[in-house]
């Protein structure tokens, strides 16, 4: 078994700041889902999904949980897409 040394890796930098709406749209599109598809999976209307993706409506905790389950991601990925953890070496 090969041992991995964390010093062999270079810390990555964030290339883009995403809003929760942009994160929803990006993940949805990467999974090949339309807004209508996601609407059917979540019982959230397509117009509400559009408003969320365009940041015209704020993403709440309960909606994030519903969307996260449908998109197979942790809710924090949607609520805090730009959050970075600084890990001390």
mmCIF file of N, CA, C and O in Angstrom:
data_model
loop_
_atom_site.group_PDB
_atom_site.id
_atom_site.type_symbol
_atom_site.label_atom_id
_atom_site.label_comp_id
_atom_site.label_asym_id
_atom_site.label_seq_id
_atom_site.Cartn_x
_atom_site.Cartn_y
_atom_site.Cartn_z
ATOM 1 N N UNK A 1 0.840 -1.176 0.000
ATOM 2 C CA UNK A 1 0.000 0.000 0.000
ATOM 3 C C UNK A 1 0.889 1.245 0.000
ATOM 4 O O UNK A 1 1.847 1.339 0.753
ATOM 5 N N UNK A 2 0.546 2.200 -0.857
ATOM 6 C CA UNK A 2 1.308 3.440 -0.976
ATOM 7 C C UNK A 2 0.807 4.433 0.063
ATOM 8 O O UNK A 2 -0.386 4.652 0.208
ATOM 9 N N UNK A 3 1.741 5.011 0.775
ATOM 10 C CA UNK A 3 1.382 6.028 1.767
ATOM 11 C C UNK A 3 1.351 7.392 1.112
ATOM 12 O O UNK A 3 2.251 7.740 0.348
ATOM 13 N N UNK A 4 0.328 8.157 1.407
ATOM 14 C CA UNK A 4 0.197 9.495 0.835
ATOM 15 C C UNK A 4 0.658 10.519 1.865
ATOM 16 O O UNK A 4 0.213 10.504 3.015
ATOM 17 N N UNK A 5 1.540 11.384 1.436
ATOM 18 C CA UNK A 5 2.048 12.431 2.304
ATOM 19 C C UNK A 5 1.369 13.736 1.905
ATOM 20 O O UNK A 5 1.446 14.151 0.746
ATOM 21 N N UNK A 6 0.712 14.384 2.835
ATOM 22 C CA UNK A 6 -0.008 15.614 2.489
ATOM 23 C C UNK A 6 0.925 16.726 2.022
ATOM 24 O O UNK A 6 0.495 17.657 1.355
ATOM 25 N N UNK A 7 2.207 16.632 2.316
ATOM 26 C CA UNK A 7 3.163 17.634 1.848
ATOM 27 C C UNK A 7 3.451 17.502 0.352
ATOM 28 O O UNK A 7 4.071 18.381 -0.241
ATOM 29 N N UNK A 8 3.012 16.400 -0.254
ATOM 30 C CA UNK A 8 3.194 16.198 -1.688
ATOM 31 C C UNK A 8 2.171 16.970 -2.509
ATOM 32 O O UNK A 8 2.267 17.001 -3.727
ATOM 33 N N UNK A 9 1.203 17.565 -1.854
ATOM 34 C CA UNK A 9 0.132 18.254 -2.544
ATOM 35 C C UNK A 9 0.255 19.763 -2.375
ATOM 36 O O UNK A 9 0.718 20.249 -1.354
ATOM 37 N N UNK A 10 -0.178 20.475 -3.386
ATOM 38 C CA UNK A 10 -0.197 21.933 -3.354
ATOM 39 C C UNK A 10 -1.619 22.365 -3.054
ATOM 40 O O UNK A 10 -2.573 21.856 -3.652
ATOM 41 N N UNK A 11 -1.771 23.283 -2.129
ATOM 42 C CA UNK A 11 -3.093 23.765 -1.775
ATOM 43 C C UNK A 11 -3.729 24.455 -2.980
ATOM 44 O O UNK A 11 -3.101 25.276 -3.642
ATOM 45 N N UNK A 12 -4.951 24.087 -3.263
ATOM 46 C CA UNK A 12 -5.634 24.691 -4.405
ATOM 47 C C UNK A 12 -6.219 26.035 -4.017
ATOM 48 O O UNK A 12 -6.468 26.315 -2.849
ATOM 49 N N UNK A 13 -6.424 26.849 -5.025
ATOM 50 C CA UNK A 13 -7.015 28.156 -4.816
ATOM 51 C C UNK A 13 -8.407 28.165 -5.419
ATOM 52 O O UNK A 13 -8.653 27.504 -6.431
ATOM 53 N N UNK A 14 -9.274 28.936 -4.822
ATOM 54 C CA UNK A 14 -10.618 29.072 -5.353
ATOM 55 C C UNK A 14 -10.545 29.894 -6.637
ATOM 56 O O UNK A 14 -9.936 30.959 -6.669
ATOM 57 N N UNK A 15 -11.168 29.391 -7.693
ATOM 58 C CA UNK A 15 -11.121 30.090 -8.970
ATOM 59 C C UNK A 15 -12.357 30.947 -9.205
ATOM 60 O O UNK A 15 -12.343 31.842 -10.020
ATOM 61 N N UNK A 16 -13.427 30.645 -8.502
ATOM 62 C CA UNK A 16 -14.660 31.398 -8.707
ATOM 63 C C UNK A 16 -15.465 31.400 -7.422
ATOM 64 O O UNK A 16 -15.481 30.421 -6.692
ATOM 65 N N UNK A 17 -16.111 32.499 -7.171
ATOM 66 C CA UNK A 17 -17.019 32.591 -6.033
ATOM 67 C C UNK A 17 -18.413 32.266 -6.548
ATOM 68 O O UNK A 17 -18.886 32.889 -7.495
ATOM 69 N N UNK A 18 -19.047 31.288 -5.963
ATOM 70 C CA UNK A 18 -20.389 30.905 -6.371
ATOM 71 C C UNK A 18 -21.409 31.354 -5.341
ATOM 72 O O UNK A 18 -21.152 31.306 -4.148
ATOM 73 N N UNK A 19 -22.565 31.729 -5.820
ATOM 74 C CA UNK A 19 -23.695 31.973 -4.936
ATOM 75 C C UNK A 19 -24.423 30.643 -4.776
ATOM 76 O O UNK A 19 -24.221 29.712 -5.568
ATOM 77 N N UNK A 20 -25.282 30.522 -3.768
ATOM 78 C CA UNK A 20 -26.075 29.292 -3.647
ATOM 79 C C UNK A 20 -26.861 28.979 -4.926
ATOM 80 O O UNK A 20 -26.925 27.826 -5.354
ATOM 81 N N UNK A 21 -27.421 29.998 -5.554
ATOM 82 C CA UNK A 21 -28.176 29.779 -6.783
ATOM 83 C C UNK A 21 -27.310 29.234 -7.908
ATOM 84 O O UNK A 21 -27.715 28.337 -8.657
ATOM 85 N N UNK A 22 -26.108 29.783 -8.037
ATOM 86 C CA UNK A 22 -25.183 29.302 -9.065
ATOM 87 C C UNK A 22 -24.763 27.862 -8.785
ATOM 88 O O UNK A 22 -24.599 27.064 -9.713
ATOM 89 N N UNK A 23 -24.607 27.527 -7.503
ATOM 90 C CA UNK A 23 -24.239 26.157 -7.136
ATOM 91 C C UNK A 23 -25.352 25.181 -7.498
ATOM 92 O O UNK A 23 -25.086 24.102 -8.043
ATOM 93 N N UNK A 24 -26.591 25.555 -7.221
ATOM 94 C CA UNK A 24 -27.725 24.693 -7.581
ATOM 95 C C UNK A 24 -27.742 24.460 -9.082
ATOM 96 O O UNK A 24 -27.850 23.323 -9.547
ATOM 97 N N UNK A 25 -27.633 25.532 -9.838
ATOM 98 C CA UNK A 25 -27.686 25.430 -11.300
ATOM 99 C C UNK A 25 -26.538 24.578 -11.831
ATOM 100 O O UNK A 25 -26.740 23.714 -12.691
ATOM 101 N N UNK A 26 -25.339 24.799 -11.338
ATOM 102 C CA UNK A 26 -24.175 24.067 -11.814
ATOM 103 C C UNK A 26 -24.325 22.568 -11.538
ATOM 104 O O UNK A 26 -24.113 21.739 -12.425
ATOM 105 N N UNK A 27 -24.711 22.216 -10.322
ATOM 106 C CA UNK A 27 -24.848 20.810 -9.961
ATOM 107 C C UNK A 27 -25.991 20.167 -10.750
ATOM 108 O O UNK A 27 -25.864 19.045 -11.241
ATOM 109 N N UNK A 28 -27.084 20.891 -10.888
ATOM 110 C CA UNK A 28 -28.225 20.378 -11.661
ATOM 111 C C UNK A 28 -27.800 20.092 -13.101
ATOM 112 O O UNK A 28 -28.069 19.016 -13.646
ATOM 113 N N UNK A 29 -27.125 21.039 -13.726
ATOM 114 C CA UNK A 29 -26.695 20.872 -15.115
ATOM 115 C C UNK A 29 -25.654 19.767 -15.268
ATOM 116 O O UNK A 29 -25.675 19.019 -16.249
ATOM 117 N N UNK A 30 -24.731 19.642 -14.312
ATOM 118 C CA UNK A 30 -23.738 18.569 -14.364
ATOM 119 C C UNK A 30 -24.388 17.197 -14.301
ATOM 120 O O UNK A 30 -23.856 16.217 -14.826
ATOM 121 N N UNK A 31 -25.544 17.123 -13.663
ATOM 122 C CA UNK A 31 -26.270 15.860 -13.560
ATOM 123 C C UNK A 31 -27.252 15.667 -14.711
ATOM 124 O O UNK A 31 -27.987 14.679 -14.746
ATOM 125 N N UNK A 32 -27.259 16.604 -15.649
ATOM 126 C CA UNK A 32 -28.104 16.474 -16.824
ATOM 127 C C UNK A 32 -29.585 16.665 -16.549
ATOM 128 O O UNK A 32 -30.427 16.146 -17.274
ATOM 129 N N UNK A 33 -29.897 17.422 -15.509
ATOM 130 C CA UNK A 33 -31.288 17.667 -15.139
ATOM 131 C C UNK A 33 -31.746 19.034 -15.606
ATOM 132 O O UNK A 33 -30.995 20.006 -15.520
ATOM 133 N N UNK A 34 -32.966 19.109 -16.074
ATOM 134 C CA UNK A 34 -33.579 20.403 -16.373
ATOM 135 C C UNK A 34 -34.237 20.912 -15.093
ATOM 136 O O UNK A 34 -34.382 20.171 -14.111
ATOM 137 N N UNK A 35 -34.644 22.167 -15.111
ATOM 138 C CA UNK A 35 -35.389 22.687 -13.962
ATOM 139 C C UNK A 35 -36.678 21.896 -13.774
ATOM 140 O O UNK A 35 -37.082 21.639 -12.639
ATOM 141 N N UNK A 36 -37.312 21.505 -14.865
ATOM 142 C CA UNK A 36 -38.538 20.701 -14.760
ATOM 143 C C UNK A 36 -38.260 19.336 -14.133
ATOM 144 O O UNK A 36 -39.055 18.856 -13.325
ATOM 145 N N UNK A 37 -37.134 18.715 -14.491
ATOM 146 C CA UNK A 37 -36.757 17.431 -13.890
ATOM 147 C C UNK A 37 -36.574 17.579 -12.385
ATOM 148 O O UNK A 37 -37.082 16.773 -11.598
ATOM 149 N N UNK A 38 -35.835 18.621 -11.995
ATOM 150 C CA UNK A 38 -35.577 18.849 -10.571
ATOM 151 C C UNK A 38 -36.870 19.199 -9.844
ATOM 152 O O UNK A 38 -37.081 18.780 -8.710
ATOM 153 N N UNK A 39 -37.742 19.913 -10.507
ATOM 154 C CA UNK A 39 -39.040 20.248 -9.934
ATOM 155 C C UNK A 39 -39.834 18.981 -9.611
ATOM 156 O O UNK A 39 -40.439 18.865 -8.546
ATOM 157 N N UNK A 40 -39.808 18.025 -10.530
ATOM 158 C CA UNK A 40 -40.523 16.766 -10.313
ATOM 159 C C UNK A 40 -39.909 15.963 -9.170
ATOM 160 O O UNK A 40 -40.626 15.312 -8.413
ATOM 161 N N UNK A 41 -38.594 16.014 -9.028
ATOM 162 C CA UNK A 41 -37.919 15.272 -7.964
ATOM 163 C C UNK A 41 -38.155 15.874 -6.583
ATOM 164 O O UNK A 41 -38.095 15.171 -5.577
ATOM 165 N N UNK A 42 -38.413 17.185 -6.541
ATOM 166 C CA UNK A 42 -38.458 17.889 -5.255
ATOM 167 C C UNK A 42 -39.822 18.452 -4.869
ATOM 168 O O UNK A 42 -39.998 18.893 -3.737
ATOM 169 N N UNK A 43 -40.744 18.486 -5.807
ATOM 170 C CA UNK A 43 -42.037 19.159 -5.591
ATOM 171 C C UNK A 43 -41.868 20.657 -5.332
ATOM 172 O O UNK A 43 -42.712 21.277 -4.696
ATOM 173 N N UNK A 44 -40.766 21.218 -5.810
ATOM 174 C CA UNK A 44 -40.550 22.667 -5.794
ATOM 175 C C UNK A 44 -40.869 23.140 -7.202
ATOM 176 O O UNK A 44 -40.359 22.575 -8.171
ATOM 177 N N UNK A 45 -41.708 24.144 -7.325
ATOM 178 C CA UNK A 45 -42.122 24.576 -8.663
ATOM 179 C C UNK A 45 -40.920 25.039 -9.488
ATOM 180 O O UNK A 45 -39.918 25.524 -8.947
ATOM 181 N N UNK A 46 -41.054 24.897 -10.800
ATOM 182 C CA UNK A 46 -39.987 25.317 -11.704
ATOM 183 C C UNK A 46 -39.719 26.808 -11.555
ATOM 184 O O UNK A 46 -38.576 27.245 -11.594
ATOM 185 N N UNK A 47 -40.769 27.593 -11.344
ATOM 186 C CA UNK A 47 -40.574 29.040 -11.197
ATOM 187 C C UNK A 47 -39.799 29.361 -9.915
ATOM 188 O O UNK A 47 -38.965 30.274 -9.902
ATOM 189 N N UNK A 48 -40.039 28.609 -8.849
ATOM 190 C CA UNK A 48 -39.265 28.814 -7.619
ATOM 191 C C UNK A 48 -37.812 28.381 -7.802
ATOM 192 O O UNK A 48 -36.896 29.036 -7.286
ATOM 193 N N UNK A 49 -37.590 27.289 -8.541
ATOM 194 C CA UNK A 49 -36.217 26.866 -8.820
ATOM 195 C C UNK A 49 -35.488 27.927 -9.632
ATOM 196 O O UNK A 49 -34.328 28.241 -9.358
ATOM 197 N N UNK A 50 -36.174 28.495 -10.604
ATOM 198 C CA UNK A 50 -35.579 29.560 -11.413
ATOM 199 C C UNK A 50 -35.213 30.751 -10.535
ATOM 200 O O UNK A 50 -34.122 31.318 -10.670
ATOM 201 N N UNK A 51 -36.107 31.131 -9.639
ATOM 202 C CA UNK A 51 -35.840 32.256 -8.735
ATOM 203 C C UNK A 51 -34.650 31.962 -7.831
ATOM 204 O O UNK A 51 -33.823 32.847 -7.573
ATOM 205 N N UNK A 52 -34.541 30.726 -7.357
ATOM 206 C CA UNK A 52 -33.395 30.342 -6.520
ATOM 207 C C UNK A 52 -32.100 30.409 -7.319
ATOM 208 O O UNK A 52 -31.099 30.947 -6.849
ATOM 209 N N UNK A 53 -32.124 29.850 -8.525
ATOM 210 C CA UNK A 53 -30.916 29.828 -9.349
ATOM 211 C C UNK A 53 -30.461 31.220 -9.762
ATOM 212 O O UNK A 53 -29.280 31.449 -9.962
ATOM 213 N N UNK A 54 -31.398 32.134 -9.881
ATOM 214 C CA UNK A 54 -31.069 33.508 -10.268
ATOM 215 C C UNK A 54 -30.875 34.425 -9.062
ATOM 216 O O UNK A 54 -30.776 35.641 -9.204
ATOM 217 N N UNK A 55 -30.846 33.834 -7.882
ATOM 218 C CA UNK A 55 -30.649 34.555 -6.622
ATOM 219 C C UNK A 55 -31.707 35.628 -6.386
ATOM 220 O O UNK A 55 -31.466 36.608 -5.686
ATOM 221 N N UNK A 56 -32.876 35.435 -6.972
ATOM 222 C CA UNK A 56 -34.008 36.331 -6.722
ATOM 223 C C UNK A 56 -34.758 35.888 -5.474
ATOM 224 O O UNK A 56 -35.567 36.630 -4.928
ATOM 225 N N UNK A 57 -34.471 34.679 -5.027
ATOM 226 C CA UNK A 57 -35.077 34.126 -3.821
ATOM 227 C C UNK A 57 -33.967 33.504 -2.994
ATOM 228 O O UNK A 57 -33.081 32.829 -3.525
ATOM 229 N N UNK A 58 -34.006 33.724 -1.690
ATOM 230 C CA UNK A 58 -32.959 33.214 -0.808
ATOM 231 C C UNK A 58 -33.194 31.738 -0.500
ATOM 232 O O UNK A 58 -34.326 31.312 -0.254
ATOM 233 N N UNK A 59 -32.125 30.962 -0.507
ATOM 234 C CA UNK A 59 -32.193 29.537 -0.204
ATOM 235 C C UNK A 59 -32.229 29.336 1.299
ATOM 236 O O UNK A 59 -31.315 29.750 2.015
ATOM 237 N N UNK A 60 -33.284 28.714 1.778
ATOM 238 C CA UNK A 60 -33.419 28.421 3.203
ATOM 239 C C UNK A 60 -32.959 27.011 3.523
ATOM 240 O O UNK A 60 -32.723 26.187 2.638
ATOM 241 N N UNK A 61 -32.859 26.735 4.806
ATOM 242 C CA UNK A 61 -32.372 25.447 5.290
ATOM 243 C C UNK A 61 -33.207 24.282 4.770
ATOM 244 O O UNK A 61 -32.670 23.315 4.236
ATOM 245 N N UNK A 62 -34.521 24.354 4.926
ATOM 246 C CA UNK A 62 -35.382 23.237 4.534
ATOM 247 C C UNK A 62 -35.350 22.993 3.030
ATOM 248 O O UNK A 62 -35.304 21.843 2.585
ATOM 249 N N UNK A 63 -35.359 24.052 2.258
ATOM 250 C CA UNK A 63 -35.283 23.908 0.807
ATOM 251 C C UNK A 63 -33.929 23.338 0.408
ATOM 252 O O UNK A 63 -33.845 22.503 -0.502
ATOM 253 N N UNK A 64 -32.873 23.758 1.079
ATOM 254 C CA UNK A 64 -31.530 23.234 0.791
ATOM 255 C C UNK A 64 -31.475 21.732 1.051
ATOM 256 O O UNK A 64 -30.866 20.985 0.273
ATOM 257 N N UNK A 65 -32.122 21.279 2.101
ATOM 258 C CA UNK A 65 -32.131 19.850 2.418
ATOM 259 C C UNK A 65 -32.862 19.064 1.330
ATOM 260 O O UNK A 65 -32.387 18.030 0.862
ATOM 261 N N UNK A 66 -34.001 19.573 0.893
ATOM 262 C CA UNK A 66 -34.777 18.905 -0.158
ATOM 263 C C UNK A 66 -33.965 18.838 -1.458
ATOM 264 O O UNK A 66 -33.876 17.788 -2.103
ATOM 265 N N UNK A 67 -33.377 19.962 -1.840
ATOM 266 C CA UNK A 67 -32.577 20.000 -3.066
ATOM 267 C C UNK A 67 -31.335 19.113 -2.952
ATOM 268 O O UNK A 67 -30.968 18.417 -3.907
ATOM 269 N N UNK A 68 -30.687 19.131 -1.791
ATOM 270 C CA UNK A 68 -29.478 18.333 -1.593
ATOM 271 C C UNK A 68 -29.773 16.846 -1.747
ATOM 272 O O UNK A 68 -28.987 16.110 -2.355
ATOM 273 N N UNK A 69 -30.899 16.402 -1.207
ATOM 274 C CA UNK A 69 -31.262 14.986 -1.351
ATOM 275 C C UNK A 69 -31.476 14.632 -2.813
ATOM 276 O O UNK A 69 -31.019 13.588 -3.279
ATOM 277 N N UNK A 70 -32.155 15.495 -3.547
ATOM 278 C CA UNK A 70 -32.431 15.228 -4.960
ATOM 279 C C UNK A 70 -31.154 15.264 -5.802
ATOM 280 O O UNK A 70 -31.023 14.514 -6.764
ATOM 281 N N UNK A 71 -30.216 16.140 -5.421
ATOM 282 C CA UNK A 71 -28.971 16.302 -6.185
ATOM 283 C C UNK A 71 -27.833 15.432 -5.647
ATOM 284 O O UNK A 71 -26.727 15.458 -6.186
ATOM 285 N N UNK A 72 -28.080 14.701 -4.554
ATOM 286 C CA UNK A 72 -27.092 13.794 -3.963
ATOM 287 C C UNK A 72 -25.831 14.522 -3.501
ATOM 288 O O UNK A 72 -24.704 14.095 -3.784
ATOM 289 N N UNK A 73 -26.040 15.652 -2.822
ATOM 290 C CA UNK A 73 -24.930 16.403 -2.239
ATOM 291 C C UNK A 73 -25.301 16.766 -0.804
ATOM 292 O O UNK A 73 -26.457 16.664 -0.407
ATOM 293 N N UNK A 74 -24.332 17.196 -0.040
ATOM 294 C CA UNK A 74 -24.593 17.667 1.324
ATOM 295 C C UNK A 74 -25.231 19.054 1.233
ATOM 296 O O UNK A 74 -24.841 19.859 0.384
ATOM 297 N N UNK A 75 -26.200 19.368 2.095
ATOM 298 C CA UNK A 75 -26.841 20.692 2.052
ATOM 299 C C UNK A 75 -25.854 21.851 2.147
ATOM 300 O O UNK A 75 -26.079 22.911 1.568
ATOM 301 N N UNK A 76 -24.755 21.665 2.849
ATOM 302 C CA UNK A 76 -23.761 22.733 2.990
ATOM 303 C C UNK A 76 -23.153 23.116 1.645
ATOM 304 O O UNK A 76 -22.758 24.261 1.453
ATOM 305 N N UNK A 77 -23.099 22.175 0.707
ATOM 306 C CA UNK A 77 -22.575 22.458 -0.628
ATOM 307 C C UNK A 77 -23.438 23.524 -1.303
ATOM 308 O O UNK A 77 -22.930 24.376 -2.032
ATOM 309 N N UNK A 78 -24.727 23.488 -1.037
ATOM 310 C CA UNK A 78 -25.646 24.457 -1.635
ATOM 311 C C UNK A 78 -25.733 25.743 -0.822
ATOM 312 O O UNK A 78 -25.787 26.832 -1.386
ATOM 313 N N UNK A 79 -25.745 25.632 0.488
ATOM 314 C CA UNK A 79 -25.895 26.809 1.342
ATOM 315 C C UNK A 79 -24.628 27.657 1.422
ATOM 316 O O UNK A 79 -24.697 28.876 1.518
ATOM 317 N N UNK A 80 -23.468 27.011 1.392
ATOM 318 C CA UNK A 80 -22.192 27.711 1.571
ATOM 319 C C UNK A 80 -21.198 27.318 0.480
ATOM 320 O O UNK A 80 -20.125 26.799 0.760
ATOM 321 N N UNK A 81 -21.525 27.574 -0.801
ATOM 322 C CA UNK A 81 -20.643 27.107 -1.872
ATOM 323 C C UNK A 81 -19.270 27.758 -1.901
ATOM 324 O O UNK A 81 -18.324 27.165 -2.399
ATOM 325 N N UNK A 82 -19.125 28.935 -1.348
ATOM 326 C CA UNK A 82 -17.839 29.619 -1.374
ATOM 327 C C UNK A 82 -17.028 29.460 -0.113
ATOM 328 O O UNK A 82 -15.950 30.036 0.011
ATOM 329 N N UNK A 83 -17.511 28.664 0.828
ATOM 330 C CA UNK A 83 -16.831 28.530 2.114
ATOM 331 C C UNK A 83 -15.543 27.739 1.952
ATOM 332 O O UNK A 83 -15.511 26.682 1.347
ATOM 333 N N UNK A 84 -14.457 28.282 2.470
ATOM 334 C CA UNK A 84 -13.175 27.605 2.420
ATOM 335 C C UNK A 84 -12.660 27.406 3.841
ATOM 336 O O UNK A 84 -12.765 28.298 4.680
ATOM 337 N N UNK A 85 -12.115 26.244 4.073
ATOM 338 C CA UNK A 85 -11.528 25.935 5.372
ATOM 339 C C UNK A 85 -10.028 26.066 5.248
ATOM 340 O O UNK A 85 -9.412 25.466 4.365
ATOM 341 N N UNK A 86 -9.442 26.872 6.100
ATOM 342 C CA UNK A 86 -7.994 26.975 6.120
ATOM 343 C C UNK A 86 -7.466 25.929 7.098
ATOM 344 O O UNK A 86 -7.721 26.003 8.296
ATOM 345 N N UNK A 87 -6.759 24.967 6.547
ATOM 346 C CA UNK A 87 -6.206 23.878 7.366
ATOM 347 C C UNK A 87 -4.755 24.189 7.649
ATOM 348 O O UNK A 87 -3.962 24.393 6.722
ATOM 349 N N UNK A 88 -4.423 24.220 8.905
ATOM 350 C CA UNK A 88 -3.037 24.480 9.295
ATOM 351 C C UNK A 88 -2.173 23.280 8.915
ATOM 352 O O UNK A 88 -2.574 22.132 9.078
ATOM 353 N N UNK A 89 -1.018 23.553 8.395
ATOM 354 C CA UNK A 89 -0.116 22.477 7.955
ATOM 355 C C UNK A 89 0.547 21.812 9.123
ATOM 356 O O UNK A 89 0.660 22.243 10.178
#
